[in-house]
Amino acid sequence: MFEPWLTKLEQVHEAKSREERDAVYAFRYEIYVEELGREIGGVDHVRKVVCDEDDEQECSVLLYTGPLEEISATVRLRVWQPGRIPRHEFDMLSMSKFPGIEERTISELGRLMIRPTLRGKLLLPSLVRSVYERGVAAGVDLGFCYCAPGLVPHYRKLGFRPYAAPLVPTVDGLEVPLVGIASDAKYLKQMGSPVASLASRYYGTGPGRRPPFDLSTLGDLLDPGASSIELGRDQVWQEVQDGLLQDAAASSILDGLSEAAVRKLTTKGFLLDVARDTLVTRAGHGQREMYIVLEGTLEVLSAEGRRLTVLGRGDLFGELAFYRDEGRRTASVKAASDCHLLVLRRHFLSELGKSDPDVALQLHFNLGRILSERLVRVERRVAAG
C-alpha cells in the first residue's frame, strides 16, 4: 500500500567531499557536545568537531539532510563484508551469539542525530529508508546499533529490537544493543517501521527478490524475556507490583497512588537489568530518564568520583535532569550490585497531566517530598562539616 507521506520525504545526501564531511562533523559537535554534553570518542574542542577514525574508513558512509550551512540530520552506516567485522564491535555487541555471523554481510547504524527543532518531522524516516536501501544493495542481512535506554522505544519503531546480550558500557553510561533484520517484513510492519514496504519489495519468493533471513537459526536470541530490557506492559506492571507495592517498607514515588494509577504509570515505563559496577548515568550528560530501584544497590557519585549516597529499593534517581530544561545529570550513578530498575521517560508526566491530572498532581507531590528530604540531608551533612 502506498504511504502518502513518502512524497514528502527529505532528500538524503552522501557526504563525499571534504567540505561535506567536515560539515557533518561540526553538526555532530552541536548535538553531541553542546546539546547533550557527551564524552564520546573523537571530540575536538578546538575545531568543534566530532570525528573518529571509523568515519574515514572505506566501509563507512556518512549521510545527511539539509544544506551544508545548516545540516538538519545525519547518520553513519558501516558495512562489513563476511569475516571483516572489527573485533571491538564484534565483542561489544556480542555478535558471537548469532550463528554463522562471520559468513554474513553485517552493518552498523550509528551517530544518528537530528536538529532539536526538527525532531518529529520526516527527517528520521528519510534517513532510515536511505540506510536500508544502501544496506540491501550491499547484501546486508543483519544491522546492529546501540542506544541509551530511553531511546529504545524509538528504535523499535524503526525496526530494531533488543536481543539476549549484555548492556554496552560507555563513558556516558550504559546503552542497549539492538539488531535489525532487513528481511523481517512481518516485524517491520508490526512496529510501523518506515522501511516495512521496502522489505516486502526486496525480499520474498518472487522474481528479483532475495530469500528472507531464516529466523529459526536465532533460537531464543530475540525472546523479549532474554534481553536486559523489558518493554512488555504486563511484565512491567507485575515487576512493580512485586517489587514495591507489596513491600510496605519500600517507600517510593508511587506512595499514595491507587493500583489503577500505578498500572497506568507503568505503561509509560520499562525495566532494565544492570550488572554490578556498571555506570548507569554520568554527571554532565544530557539524559531525561528517571529511574526507580526495584532491586539492588547503587552509588551516587560526584563529578570528582566521591560517593554522595547509596540508593536501594524504592529509591529514585535522575529526577533533577528529568525536570531541568537542559536535562544534564548533576551526579553519576554506578551499580554497586546487580540491579533491576524501572525507567520512566520524561514526557510521561506531561501526558499524564492531560489524561489524569489527579494522578499527575500526586506524583509531583511525591517528587517534591523526595527532593525536600534530600535537601535536608545535604544541609545536615554541610552543617556537620
Coordinates of C-alpha atoms in Angstrom, one line a residue:
M1 CA 0.0 0.0 0.0
F2 CA 1.4 3.4 -0.9
E3 CA 2.1 5.7 2.1
P4 CA 1.1 9.3 1.2
W5 CA 3.9 10.7 3.3
L6 CA 6.5 9.1 1.1
T7 CA 6.2 12.0 -1.3
K8 CA 7.2 14.4 1.5
L9 CA 10.5 12.7 2.4
E10 CA 13.6 14.8 2.6
Q11 CA 16.4 14.3 0.1
V12 CA 19.3 12.4 1.6
H13 CA 22.9 13.2 0.5
E14 CA 26.1 11.2 0.9
A15 CA 28.9 13.2 2.4
K16 CA 31.7 12.5 -0.1
S17 CA 33.7 15.7 -0.3
R18 CA 36.0 17.1 2.4
E19 CA 33.6 20.1 2.8
E20 CA 30.6 17.8 3.3
R21 CA 32.3 15.6 5.8
D22 CA 33.6 18.5 7.8
A23 CA 30.1 20.0 7.9
V24 CA 28.7 16.6 9.3
Y25 CA 31.5 16.5 12.0
A26 CA 30.6 20.1 13.0
F27 CA 26.9 19.3 13.2
R28 CA 27.8 16.3 15.4
Y29 CA 29.6 18.6 17.8
E30 CA 26.5 20.9 18.1
I31 CA 24.3 17.9 19.1
Y32 CA 26.6 15.5 21.0
V33 CA 28.7 18.0 22.8
E34 CA 26.9 21.3 23.1
E35 CA 23.4 19.9 23.5
L36 CA 23.9 16.6 25.2
G37 CA 27.3 17.0 26.9
R38 CA 28.5 13.6 25.8
E39 CA 32.1 12.4 26.2
I40 CA 32.3 10.2 23.2
G41 CA 35.5 9.5 21.3
G42 CA 36.7 11.8 18.5
V43 CA 35.7 15.1 20.2
D44 CA 37.9 18.0 19.1
H45 CA 37.0 21.0 21.2
V46 CA 39.4 23.3 19.3
R47 CA 37.9 22.7 15.9
K48 CA 34.5 21.9 17.4
V49 CA 34.0 18.7 15.5
V50 CA 33.3 15.0 16.4
C51 CA 35.2 12.7 14.1
D52 CA 36.9 9.3 14.8
E53 CA 39.0 7.0 12.7
D54 CA 36.0 4.9 11.8
D55 CA 34.4 7.8 9.9
E56 CA 37.2 7.9 7.3
Q57 CA 37.3 4.1 6.6
E58 CA 36.2 2.7 3.3
C59 CA 33.3 0.7 4.9
S60 CA 31.7 3.9 6.3
V61 CA 29.1 6.1 4.6
L62 CA 28.0 9.4 6.1
L63 CA 24.5 10.6 5.1
Y64 CA 22.9 13.9 5.9
T65 CA 19.9 16.1 5.1
G66 CA 19.6 19.8 4.6
P67 CA 22.1 22.4 3.2
L68 CA 25.7 22.2 4.3
E69 CA 25.5 25.5 6.2
E70 CA 22.7 24.1 8.4
I71 CA 22.5 20.3 8.3
S72 CA 19.3 19.0 9.7
A73 CA 20.1 15.4 10.4
T74 CA 22.9 12.8 9.9
V75 CA 23.7 9.2 10.3
R76 CA 26.7 6.9 9.8
L77 CA 26.3 3.5 8.1
R78 CA 29.2 1.0 8.3
V79 CA 29.0 -2.2 6.2
W80 CA 31.3 -5.2 6.8
Q81 CA 31.7 -8.0 4.4
P82 CA 31.8 -11.6 5.7
G83 CA 34.7 -12.1 8.1
R84 CA 35.6 -8.4 8.3
I85 CA 33.7 -7.3 11.4
P86 CA 36.2 -5.4 13.7
R87 CA 36.9 -7.3 16.9
H88 CA 35.9 -4.3 19.1
E89 CA 32.4 -4.2 17.6
F90 CA 32.1 -8.0 17.4
D91 CA 32.7 -8.3 21.2
M92 CA 30.9 -5.1 22.3
L93 CA 27.7 -6.2 20.6
S94 CA 28.0 -9.9 21.5
M95 CA 27.8 -10.8 17.8
S96 CA 29.2 -14.3 18.6
K97 CA 25.7 -15.2 19.8
F98 CA 24.5 -15.1 16.2
P99 CA 25.2 -18.4 14.4
G100 CA 27.3 -18.1 11.3
I101 CA 27.6 -14.3 11.5
E102 CA 31.1 -14.3 10.2
E103 CA 29.8 -15.6 6.9
R104 CA 27.3 -12.8 6.5
T105 CA 27.4 -9.2 5.5
I106 CA 26.7 -7.0 8.6
S107 CA 26.1 -3.3 9.1
E108 CA 26.1 -0.9 12.0
L109 CA 24.0 2.3 12.2
G110 CA 25.4 5.0 14.4
R111 CA 25.9 8.7 15.0
L112 CA 22.2 9.2 14.3
M113 CA 21.1 12.7 15.2
I114 CA 18.5 15.3 14.3
R115 CA 18.5 19.1 14.9
P116 CA 16.3 19.7 18.0
T117 CA 13.8 22.0 16.3
L118 CA 13.1 19.4 13.6
R119 CA 12.6 16.2 15.7
G120 CA 9.3 14.5 15.0
K121 CA 9.4 15.5 11.3
L122 CA 10.1 13.3 8.3
L123 CA 13.9 13.5 8.6
L124 CA 14.2 10.2 10.5
P125 CA 12.1 8.1 8.0
S126 CA 14.1 9.7 5.2
L127 CA 17.5 8.7 6.7
V128 CA 16.4 5.3 7.7
R129 CA 14.9 4.4 4.3
S130 CA 18.2 5.6 2.7
V131 CA 20.2 3.5 5.1
Y132 CA 18.0 0.5 4.5
E133 CA 18.2 0.7 0.7
R134 CA 22.0 1.0 0.8
G135 CA 22.2 -1.9 3.1
V136 CA 20.1 -4.1 0.8
A137 CA 22.2 -3.1 -2.2
A138 CA 25.3 -4.2 -0.2
G139 CA 23.8 -7.6 0.7
V140 CA 23.3 -6.8 4.4
D141 CA 21.5 -9.5 6.4
L142 CA 21.7 -8.0 9.9
G143 CA 22.1 -4.4 11.1
F144 CA 23.2 -3.6 14.6
C145 CA 23.2 -0.4 16.7
Y146 CA 23.1 0.6 20.4
C147 CA 21.4 3.5 22.1
A148 CA 20.5 5.0 25.5
P149 CA 17.7 3.1 27.3
G150 CA 15.2 5.9 26.9
L151 CA 15.6 5.7 23.1
V152 CA 14.9 2.0 22.7
P153 CA 11.1 2.5 22.1
H154 CA 12.0 4.9 19.3
Y155 CA 14.5 2.5 17.7
R156 CA 12.0 -0.3 17.9
K157 CA 9.6 1.7 15.8
L158 CA 12.4 1.8 13.2
G159 CA 12.5 -2.0 13.2
F160 CA 15.3 -2.7 15.6
R161 CA 14.8 -5.0 18.7
P162 CA 16.8 -5.9 21.8
Y163 CA 18.4 -9.3 21.9
A164 CA 20.0 -11.6 24.5
A165 CA 23.2 -9.7 25.2
P166 CA 24.8 -7.6 28.0
L167 CA 24.4 -3.9 28.0
V168 CA 27.1 -1.8 26.3
P169 CA 29.2 0.2 28.8
T170 CA 30.2 3.7 27.6
V171 CA 31.9 6.7 29.2
D172 CA 28.4 8.4 29.3
G173 CA 26.6 5.4 30.9
L174 CA 25.0 2.2 29.7
E175 CA 23.5 1.6 26.3
V176 CA 21.3 -1.1 24.9
P177 CA 22.4 -3.3 21.9
L178 CA 19.8 -3.7 19.2
V179 CA 19.6 -5.7 16.0
G180 CA 17.5 -5.2 12.8
I181 CA 16.7 -8.0 10.4
A182 CA 16.3 -6.4 6.9
S183 CA 14.0 -9.2 5.6
D184 CA 11.6 -9.5 8.5
A185 CA 8.7 -7.7 6.8
K186 CA 6.2 -9.0 9.4
Y187 CA 8.0 -7.5 12.3
L188 CA 8.7 -4.2 10.5
K189 CA 5.1 -3.9 9.6
Q190 CA 4.0 -4.7 13.2
M191 CA 6.2 -1.9 14.5
G192 CA 5.1 0.6 11.9
S193 CA 8.7 0.9 10.6
P194 CA 9.2 3.4 7.7
V195 CA 11.1 0.6 5.8
A196 CA 8.3 -2.1 6.1
S197 CA 7.2 -1.5 2.5
L198 CA 10.8 -1.8 1.3
A199 CA 11.2 -5.2 3.0
S200 CA 8.1 -6.5 1.1
R201 CA 9.6 -5.2 -2.1
Y202 CA 13.1 -6.6 -1.8
Y203 CA 12.5 -9.9 0.0
G204 CA 10.3 -12.9 -0.8
T205 CA 9.9 -15.7 -3.4
G206 CA 9.1 -13.5 -6.4
P207 CA 11.5 -12.7 -9.3
G208 CA 14.3 -10.4 -8.4
R209 CA 13.7 -10.8 -4.6
R210 CA 16.2 -12.1 -2.1
P211 CA 15.3 -15.0 0.2
P212 CA 14.5 -13.8 3.7
F213 CA 16.8 -14.5 6.6
D214 CA 16.0 -17.8 8.4
L215 CA 14.8 -16.5 11.8
S216 CA 14.7 -20.1 13.2
T217 CA 18.5 -20.0 13.3
L218 CA 18.4 -17.3 16.0
G219 CA 16.8 -19.6 18.6
D220 CA 15.9 -17.6 21.8
L221 CA 18.1 -14.6 21.0
L222 CA 15.1 -12.5 20.1
D223 CA 13.0 -13.7 23.0
P224 CA 11.8 -10.4 24.8
G225 CA 12.5 -12.0 28.2
A226 CA 16.1 -12.8 27.3
S227 CA 17.4 -9.3 26.9
S228 CA 18.5 -6.8 29.6
I229 CA 15.4 -4.6 28.8
E230 CA 11.8 -5.4 29.2
L231 CA 9.1 -3.3 27.5
G232 CA 6.0 -5.5 27.9
R233 CA 3.3 -3.7 29.8
D234 CA 2.1 -6.7 31.7
Q235 CA 5.6 -7.7 32.8
V236 CA 6.4 -4.1 33.9
W237 CA 3.3 -4.0 36.0
Q238 CA 3.9 -7.3 37.6
E239 CA 7.5 -6.4 38.5
V240 CA 6.5 -3.1 40.1
Q241 CA 3.7 -4.8 42.0
D242 CA 6.0 -7.5 43.3
G243 CA 9.0 -5.2 43.9
L244 CA 7.3 -2.2 45.5
L245 CA 3.6 -2.3 46.0
Q246 CA 3.6 -5.4 48.2
D247 CA 6.6 -4.2 50.3
A248 CA 5.2 -1.8 52.9
A249 CA 8.8 -0.8 53.9
A250 CA 9.7 0.3 50.4
S251 CA 8.7 4.0 50.3
S252 CA 8.9 5.4 46.8
I253 CA 7.5 7.9 44.3
L254 CA 4.5 5.6 44.0
D255 CA 3.3 6.2 47.6
G256 CA -0.4 7.1 47.8
L257 CA -1.3 6.2 44.3
S258 CA -4.1 3.8 43.6
E259 CA -3.5 0.4 41.9
A260 CA -5.2 1.7 38.8
A261 CA -2.9 4.8 38.8
V262 CA 0.3 2.8 39.2
R263 CA -0.8 0.4 36.4
K264 CA -1.4 3.4 34.1
L265 CA 2.0 4.7 35.1
T266 CA 3.8 1.5 34.3
T267 CA 2.5 1.6 30.7
K268 CA 4.9 4.5 30.2
G269 CA 8.0 2.8 31.6
F270 CA 10.2 -0.2 31.0
L271 CA 12.5 -2.5 33.0
L272 CA 16.3 -2.6 32.9
D273 CA 18.7 -5.2 34.3
V274 CA 22.1 -3.6 35.2
A275 CA 25.2 -5.6 36.1
R276 CA 27.4 -4.7 39.1
D277 CA 30.0 -1.9 38.5
T278 CA 28.1 -0.6 35.5
L279 CA 27.9 3.2 35.1
V280 CA 24.2 4.0 34.7
T281 CA 24.5 7.7 34.2
R282 CA 27.3 10.2 34.1
A283 CA 27.4 13.7 35.6
G284 CA 27.0 16.4 32.9
H285 CA 25.4 14.0 30.4
G286 CA 22.2 15.1 28.8
Q287 CA 19.6 12.5 29.6
R288 CA 15.9 12.9 30.6
E289 CA 15.0 9.4 32.0
M290 CA 14.1 8.9 35.7
Y291 CA 14.9 5.6 37.4
I292 CA 13.2 3.8 40.3
V293 CA 15.2 1.0 42.0
L294 CA 13.2 -2.3 42.2
E295 CA 16.2 -4.4 43.4
G296 CA 19.8 -3.9 44.1
T297 CA 22.1 -1.1 45.4
L298 CA 23.6 1.9 43.6
E299 CA 26.1 4.6 44.5
V300 CA 25.6 8.3 43.7
L301 CA 29.0 9.9 42.9
S302 CA 30.0 13.5 42.5
A303 CA 31.7 14.7 39.3
E304 CA 35.0 14.1 41.1
G305 CA 34.1 10.5 41.9
R306 CA 33.3 11.0 45.6
R307 CA 30.4 8.9 47.0
L308 CA 27.5 11.1 48.0
T309 CA 24.9 8.5 49.0
V310 CA 23.7 4.9 48.4
L311 CA 20.4 4.0 46.8
G312 CA 18.2 0.9 47.4
R313 CA 14.8 -0.5 46.8
G314 CA 12.2 2.2 46.2
D315 CA 14.7 5.0 45.8
L316 CA 14.7 7.3 42.8
F317 CA 17.4 8.9 40.8
G318 CA 17.6 11.1 37.6
E319 CA 14.7 13.3 38.8
L320 CA 16.7 16.6 38.6
A321 CA 17.7 16.1 34.9
F322 CA 14.1 14.9 34.4
Y323 CA 12.8 18.3 35.4
R324 CA 15.6 20.7 34.1
D325 CA 15.3 22.1 30.6
E326 CA 18.8 21.2 29.7
G327 CA 18.4 17.7 31.1
R328 CA 22.0 17.4 32.3
R329 CA 22.8 14.9 35.0
T330 CA 24.0 16.5 38.2
A331 CA 25.8 13.3 39.5
S332 CA 27.0 10.0 38.3
V333 CA 25.2 6.7 39.4
K334 CA 27.0 3.4 39.4
A335 CA 25.6 0.0 40.3
A336 CA 27.1 -1.4 43.5
S337 CA 25.4 -4.7 42.9
D338 CA 23.3 -6.3 40.1
C339 CA 20.2 -4.1 39.8
H340 CA 16.7 -4.2 38.5
L341 CA 15.3 -0.7 37.6
L342 CA 12.1 0.8 36.4
V343 CA 12.8 3.5 33.8
L344 CA 10.3 6.4 33.2
R345 CA 10.6 8.7 30.2
R346 CA 10.3 12.4 30.6
H347 CA 7.2 13.0 28.6
F348 CA 5.1 10.7 30.7
L349 CA 4.3 13.3 33.3
S350 CA 3.1 15.9 30.8
E351 CA 1.0 13.2 29.1
L352 CA -0.4 12.1 32.4
G353 CA -1.3 15.7 33.4
K354 CA -3.6 15.8 30.4
S355 CA -5.2 12.4 30.8
D356 CA -5.3 12.1 34.6
P357 CA -4.4 15.4 36.4
D358 CA -5.1 14.0 39.9
V359 CA -2.5 11.2 39.5
A360 CA 0.0 13.7 38.0
L361 CA -0.5 16.0 40.9
Q362 CA 0.2 13.2 43.4
L363 CA 3.3 12.2 41.5
H364 CA 4.6 15.8 41.6
F365 CA 3.9 16.0 45.3
N366 CA 5.8 12.8 45.9
L367 CA 8.7 14.1 43.8
G368 CA 8.7 17.3 45.8
R369 CA 8.8 15.4 49.0
I370 CA 11.7 13.3 47.9
L371 CA 13.7 16.3 46.7
S372 CA 13.0 18.1 50.0
E373 CA 14.2 15.1 52.0
R374 CA 17.4 15.0 50.0
L375 CA 17.9 18.7 50.5
V376 CA 17.6 18.3 54.3
R377 CA 20.1 15.5 54.3
V378 CA 22.6 17.6 52.3
E379 CA 22.1 20.6 54.7
R380 CA 22.8 18.3 57.7
R381 CA 26.0 16.9 56.1
V382 CA 27.2 20.5 55.4
A383 CA 26.3 21.6 59.0
A384 CA 28.2 18.6 60.4
G385 CA 31.3 19.6 58.4

